[in-house]
GROMACS .gro file of C-alpha atoms in nm:
model
  280
    1MET     CA    1  13.143   6.913  17.883
    2THR     CA    2  13.065   7.275  17.802
    3LEU     CA    3  12.900   7.350  17.470
    4THR     CA    4  12.878   7.701  17.322
    5GLN     CA    5  12.605   7.779  17.070
    6VAL     CA    6  12.741   7.998  16.792
    7SER     CA    7  12.424   8.043  16.586
    8SER     CA    8  12.078   7.901  16.528
    9TRP     CA    9  11.812   7.917  16.255
   10GLN     CA   10  11.464   7.773  16.207
   11SER     CA   11  11.427   7.549  15.902
   12PHE     CA   12  11.140   7.323  15.787
   13GLY     CA   13  10.991   7.322  16.135
   14GLY     CA   14  11.318   7.219  16.294
   15THR     CA   15  11.634   7.396  16.406
   16LEU     CA   16  11.979   7.424  16.253
   17SER     CA   17  12.234   7.512  16.521
   18VAL     CA   18  12.612   7.553  16.523
   19HIS     CA   19  12.822   7.479  16.830
   20ASP     CA   20  13.179   7.499  16.962
   21HIS     CA   21  13.338   7.278  17.224
   22GLU     CA   22  13.686   7.209  17.355
   23SER     CA   23  13.808   6.874  17.229
   24ALA     CA   24  14.044   6.697  17.468
   25LEU     CA   25  14.119   6.445  17.194
   26GLN     CA   26  14.201   6.697  16.921
   27ASN     CA   27  14.360   6.951  17.158
   28CYS     CA   28  14.168   7.241  17.006
   29THR     CA   29  13.825   7.400  16.973
   30MET     CA   30  13.600   7.203  16.740
   31ARG     CA   31  13.287   7.329  16.565
   32PHE     CA   32  12.993   7.125  16.436
   33ALA     CA   33  12.636   7.177  16.318
   34VAL     CA   34  12.316   6.991  16.407
   35TYR     CA   35  11.982   6.986  16.231
   36THR     CA   36  11.717   6.890  16.487
   37PRO     CA   37  11.386   6.793  16.321
   38PRO     CA   38  11.047   6.898  16.460
   39GLN     CA   39  10.974   6.540  16.576
   40ALA     CA   40  11.250   6.574  16.838
   41ASP     CA   41  11.000   6.739  17.070
   42PRO     CA   42  10.899   6.518  17.245
   43GLU     CA   43  11.023   6.206  17.060
   44LYS     CA   44  11.370   6.057  17.033
   45VAL     CA   45  11.492   6.058  16.673
   46PRO     CA   46  11.762   5.870  16.475
   47VAL     CA   47  12.101   6.033  16.425
   48LEU     CA   48  12.269   6.065  16.085
   49TRP     CA   49  12.630   6.182  16.056
   50TYR     CA   50  12.745   6.368  15.744
   51LEU     CA   51  13.119   6.390  15.673
   52SER     CA   52  13.230   6.656  15.425
   53GLY     CA   53  13.509   6.653  15.170
   54LEU     CA   54  13.836   6.838  15.114
   55THR     CA   55  13.839   7.213  15.196
   56CYS     CA   56  13.492   7.192  15.350
   57SER     CA   57  13.344   7.248  15.697
   58TRP     CA   58  13.005   7.188  15.857
   59ALA     CA   59  12.868   7.474  15.647
   60ASN     CA   60  12.885   7.324  15.299
   61VAL     CA   61  12.626   7.053  15.341
   62MET     CA   62  12.401   7.255  15.570
   63GLU     CA   63  12.395   7.554  15.335
   64LYS     CA   64  12.403   7.389  14.991
   65SER     CA   65  12.241   7.045  14.997
   66GLY     CA   66  11.886   7.122  15.109
   67LEU     CA   67  11.895   6.829  15.352
   68GLN     CA   68  11.668   7.000  15.603
   69ARG     CA   69  11.353   6.927  15.404
   70ALA     CA   70  11.403   6.549  15.392
   71ALA     CA   71  11.542   6.537  15.746
   72SER     CA   72  11.230   6.716  15.867
   73GLN     CA   73  11.002   6.487  15.666
   74HIS     CA   74  11.162   6.168  15.801
   75GLY     CA   75  11.234   6.294  16.151
   76ILE     CA   76  11.612   6.248  16.146
   77MET     CA   77  11.873   6.451  16.332
   78ILE     CA   78  12.172   6.527  16.109
   79ILE     CA   79  12.513   6.617  16.250
   80ALA     CA   80  12.789   6.773  16.039
   81PRO     CA   81  13.132   6.778  16.206
   82ASP     CA   82  13.426   6.974  16.070
   83THR     CA   83  13.673   6.804  15.836
   84SER     CA   84  13.980   6.856  16.056
   85PRO     CA   85  14.106   7.023  16.372
   86ARG     CA   86  14.163   7.397  16.328
   87GLY     CA   87  14.347   7.686  16.490
   88GLU     CA   88  14.673   7.879  16.491
   89ASP     CA   89  14.847   7.604  16.687
   90VAL     CA   90  14.721   7.326  16.459
   91ALA     CA   91  14.960   7.201  16.191
   92ASP     CA   92  14.866   7.301  15.837
   93ASP     CA   93  14.992   7.295  15.480
   94ASP     CA   94  14.960   7.536  15.188
   95ALA     CA   95  14.808   7.264  14.970
   96TYR     CA   96  14.429   7.223  14.972
   97ASP     CA   97  14.450   6.846  15.018
   98LEU     CA   98  14.660   6.832  15.335
   99GLY     CA   99  14.627   6.982  15.681
  100GLN     CA  100  14.335   7.194  15.797
  101GLY     CA  101  14.025   7.109  15.596
  102ALA     CA  102  14.179   6.776  15.495
  103GLY     CA  103  14.186   6.550  15.801
  104PHE     CA  104  14.103   6.234  15.603
  105TYR     CA  105  13.916   6.081  15.900
  106LEU     CA  106  14.216   5.902  16.048
  107THR     CA  107  14.449   5.917  16.348
  108ALA     CA  108  14.784   6.064  16.244
  109THR     CA  109  15.100   5.905  16.379
  110GLN     CA  110  15.356   6.137  16.216
  111GLU     CA  111  15.477   6.482  16.318
  112PRO     CA  112  15.365   6.756  16.306
  113TRP     CA  113  15.017   6.607  16.269
  114ALA     CA  114  14.990   6.357  16.554
  115LYS     CA  115  14.900   6.606  16.830
  116HIS     CA  116  14.573   6.716  16.671
  117TYR     CA  117  14.470   6.498  16.377
  118LYS     CA  118  14.249   6.223  16.522
  119MET     CA  119  13.931   6.273  16.326
  120ASP     CA  120  13.816   5.911  16.318
  121GLN     CA  121  13.836   5.880  16.697
  122TYR     CA  122  13.674   6.221  16.738
  123ILE     CA  123  13.374   6.126  16.526
  124ALA     CA  124  13.331   5.771  16.657
  125ASP     CA  125  13.396   5.840  17.026
  126GLU     CA  126  13.428   6.195  17.158
  127LEU     CA  127  13.164   6.383  16.958
  128PRO     CA  128  12.890   6.119  17.010
  129LYS     CA  129  12.934   6.167  17.385
  130VAL     CA  130  12.885   6.540  17.338
  131ILE     CA  131  12.570   6.479  17.136
  132ALA     CA  132  12.430   6.231  17.388
  133GLU     CA  133  12.487   6.477  17.673
  134HIS     CA  134  12.354   6.794  17.511
  135PHE     CA  135  12.090   6.666  17.267
  136PRO     CA  136  11.861   6.437  17.468
  137ALA     CA  137  11.635   6.376  17.166
  138ALA     CA  138  11.920   6.195  16.987
  139ASP     CA  139  11.857   5.821  16.981
  140MET     CA  140  12.214   5.693  16.988
  141SER     CA  141  12.094   5.336  16.934
  142ARG     CA  142  11.990   5.436  16.580
  143GLN     CA  143  12.282   5.596  16.399
  144GLY     CA  144  12.380   5.611  16.034
  145ILE     CA  145  12.665   5.779  15.847
  146PHE     CA  146  12.722   5.929  15.502
  147GLY     CA  147  12.952   6.174  15.332
  148HIS     CA  148  13.104   6.320  15.016
  149SER     CA  149  13.443   6.250  14.853
  150MET     CA  150  13.695   6.243  15.141
  151GLY     CA  151  13.390   6.232  15.367
  152GLY     CA  152  13.252   5.938  15.172
  153HIS     CA  153  13.582   5.763  15.243
  154GLY     CA  154  13.537   5.845  15.612
  155ALA     CA  155  13.176   5.731  15.620
  156ILE     CA  156  13.237   5.393  15.457
  157THR     CA  157  13.550   5.312  15.658
  158LEU     CA  158  13.385   5.408  15.987
  159HIS     CA  159  13.079   5.201  15.898
  160LEU     CA  160  13.292   4.898  15.815
  161LYS     CA  161  13.483   4.936  16.143
  162HIS     CA  162  13.179   5.011  16.360
  163PRO     CA  163  12.876   4.840  16.201
  164ASP     CA  164  12.694   4.809  16.533
  165MET     CA  165  12.720   5.185  16.584
  166TYR     CA  166  12.654   5.303  16.227
  167LYS     CA  167  12.372   5.078  16.113
  168SER     CA  168  12.336   5.246  15.773
  169CYS     CA  169  12.585   5.395  15.529
  170SER     CA  170  12.589   5.589  15.203
  171ALA     CA  171  12.822   5.816  15.010
  172PHE     CA  172  12.847   6.064  14.726
  173SER     CA  173  13.156   6.033  14.503
  174PRO     CA  174  13.365   5.858  14.769
  175ILE     CA  175  13.739   5.792  14.769
  176THR     CA  176  13.719   5.416  14.823
  177SER     CA  177  14.070   5.299  14.736
  178PRO     CA  178  14.293   5.574  14.883
  179CYS     CA  179  14.601   5.349  14.891
  180GLN     CA  180  14.588   5.346  14.510
  181VAL     CA  181  14.515   5.710  14.423
  182PRO     CA  182  14.711   6.037  14.456
  183TRP     CA  183  14.486   6.204  14.717
  184GLY     CA  184  14.509   5.908  14.950
  185GLN     CA  185  14.877   5.836  14.890
  186LYS     CA  186  14.972   6.196  14.966
  187ALA     CA  187  14.763   6.218  15.283
  188PHE     CA  188  14.857   5.874  15.413
  189THR     CA  189  15.228   5.937  15.360
  190ALA     CA  190  15.208   6.264  15.553
  191TYR     CA  191  14.983   6.144  15.835
  192LEU     CA  192  15.083   5.777  15.865
  193GLY     CA  193  15.432   5.749  15.718
  194ASP     CA  194  15.550   5.522  15.439
  195ALA     CA  195  15.310   5.268  15.290
  196SER     CA  196  15.229   4.997  15.540
  197VAL     CA  197  14.950   4.795  15.699
  198ALA     CA  198  14.849   5.119  15.873
  199TRP     CA  199  14.731   5.256  15.539
  200GLU     CA  200  14.502   4.960  15.483
  201GLN     CA  201  14.310   5.035  15.805
  202TYR     CA  202  14.177   5.351  15.638
  203ASP     CA  203  14.106   5.205  15.293
  204ALA     CA  204  13.750   5.088  15.224
  205THR     CA  205  13.861   4.845  14.954
  206GLU     CA  206  14.104   4.676  15.193
  207LEU     CA  207  13.865   4.680  15.489
  208VAL     CA  208  13.577   4.521  15.299
  209LYS     CA  209  13.790   4.214  15.232
  210GLU     CA  210  13.772   4.132  15.605
  211ARG     CA  211  13.480   4.336  15.742
  212GLN     CA  212  13.157   4.288  15.550
  213THR     CA  213  12.842   4.429  15.712
  214LYS     CA  214  12.472   4.347  15.692
  215ALA     CA  215  12.387   4.691  15.555
  216THR     CA  216  12.352   4.780  15.188
  217ILE     CA  217  12.594   5.064  15.119
  218LEU     CA  218  12.438   5.320  14.883
  219VAL     CA  219  12.675   5.516  14.658
  220ASP     CA  220  12.611   5.777  14.391
  221THR     CA  221  12.886   5.914  14.166
  222GLY     CA  222  12.858   6.141  13.862
  223THR     CA  223  12.982   6.032  13.521
  224ALA     CA  224  13.111   6.387  13.460
  225ASP     CA  225  13.307   6.395  13.786
  226THR     CA  226  13.649   6.541  13.697
  227PHE     CA  227  13.813   6.322  13.965
  228LEU     CA  228  13.647   5.999  13.854
  229GLU     CA  229  13.937   5.826  13.679
  230ARG     CA  230  14.226   5.972  13.879
  231GLU     CA  231  14.099   5.975  14.239
  232LEU     CA  232  13.773   5.780  14.273
  233LYS     CA  233  13.822   5.467  14.061
  234PRO     CA  234  13.487   5.314  14.167
  235GLU     CA  235  13.552   4.987  13.985
  236ILE     CA  236  13.813   4.886  14.245
  237PHE     CA  237  13.570   4.907  14.537
  238THR     CA  238  13.274   4.763  14.350
  239GLU     CA  239  13.478   4.458  14.252
  240ALA     CA  240  13.599   4.409  14.611
  241CYS     CA  241  13.240   4.426  14.738
  242ARG     CA  242  13.124   4.178  14.474
  243LYS     CA  243  13.406   3.938  14.548
  244HIS     CA  244  13.368   3.947  14.926
  245GLY     CA  245  12.990   3.963  14.954
  246GLN     CA  246  12.933   4.318  15.074
  247ARG     CA  247  12.594   4.447  14.962
  248LEU     CA  248  12.643   4.760  14.753
  249ASP     CA  249  12.405   4.978  14.551
  250TYR     CA  250  12.646   5.180  14.333
  251ASN     CA  251  12.486   5.422  14.086
  252MET     CA  252  12.665   5.618  13.814
  253ARG     CA  253  12.462   5.934  13.754
  254ASP     CA  254  12.483   6.058  13.397
  255GLY     CA  255  12.624   6.408  13.351
  256TYR     CA  256  12.674   6.497  13.718
  257GLY     CA  257  12.998   6.632  13.863
  258HIS     CA  258  13.181   6.646  14.196
  259ASP     CA  259  12.976   6.926  14.349
  260TYR     CA  260  12.679   7.020  14.565
  261TYR     CA  261  12.450   7.057  14.265
  262PHE     CA  262  12.493   6.681  14.233
  263ILE     CA  263  12.461   6.615  14.606
  264ALA     CA  264  12.144   6.825  14.631
  265SER     CA  265  11.992   6.628  14.343
  266TYR     CA  266  12.016   6.297  14.530
  267MET     CA  267  12.015   6.405  14.895
  268ASP     CA  268  11.649   6.311  14.943
  269GLU     CA  269  11.717   5.957  14.820
  270HIS     CA  270  12.008   5.916  15.057
  271ILE     CA  271  11.816   6.038  15.359
  272ALA     CA  272  11.527   5.805  15.266
  273HIS     CA  273  11.779   5.517  15.246
  274HIS     CA  274  11.890   5.588  15.602
  275ALA     CA  275  11.535   5.645  15.724
  276ARG     CA  276  11.436   5.296  15.610
  277ALA     CA  277  11.739   5.136  15.773
  278LEU     CA  278  11.697   5.329  16.099
  279GLU     CA  279  11.319   5.289  16.107
  280ALA     CA  280  11.262   5.663  16.119
   0.00000   0.00000   0.00000
């Protein structure tokens, strides 16, 4: 599979690079970023996937979170995919929370979305093959996943579905009960149709009832998050984890919001969490 490098920068002894490739699954050109730590020459290093939130791309976390310092320190490769398929031929919506930039890490079954919107399959299947082929330092036997908001939803659901692949998991301000909040209900109705069992397959609260993992899921959410009561509702997921025996370290951080100032404040702790789990 051909990979085109778009840009590259040195950072904390490693390299941040941005790449395009043609996705057969998504039927469009997809872009992603990779931070390769200095330890990757000559060693193999663990791989940590970061999934961004609504309206974002690979750029937000790579440019705003300061993750390169901790990734360099621990010797972890970090990959930031896009949040949706993109392009003139890709279905979109005028609203910020649907369409391009709002893929919700699922496989759409409804028109006009079904042709392109397969972000969960893309991240769990197609893109890892690209990484394995073009980044030989990536140790695909040691992978973790984390994300923010919509990306936190994606990270936790993918971890619960693929615990042998993603051995560690964490999230910032995740949407963990999308079936019960406006963001999730809107997206699921558009992408998946009327409420059904299909919705539950992309809802962390529903999944954890049947799919507990051995990992401790780390979550940080700000008490000043403007979406806390309407969209995040952390008490629903925390109660489901308690009831069904899923290990969860859920922290409410006083005064923090739903932004990259918050993410940057706790990024080092999250990368250290994954480093311990992946034996970096």
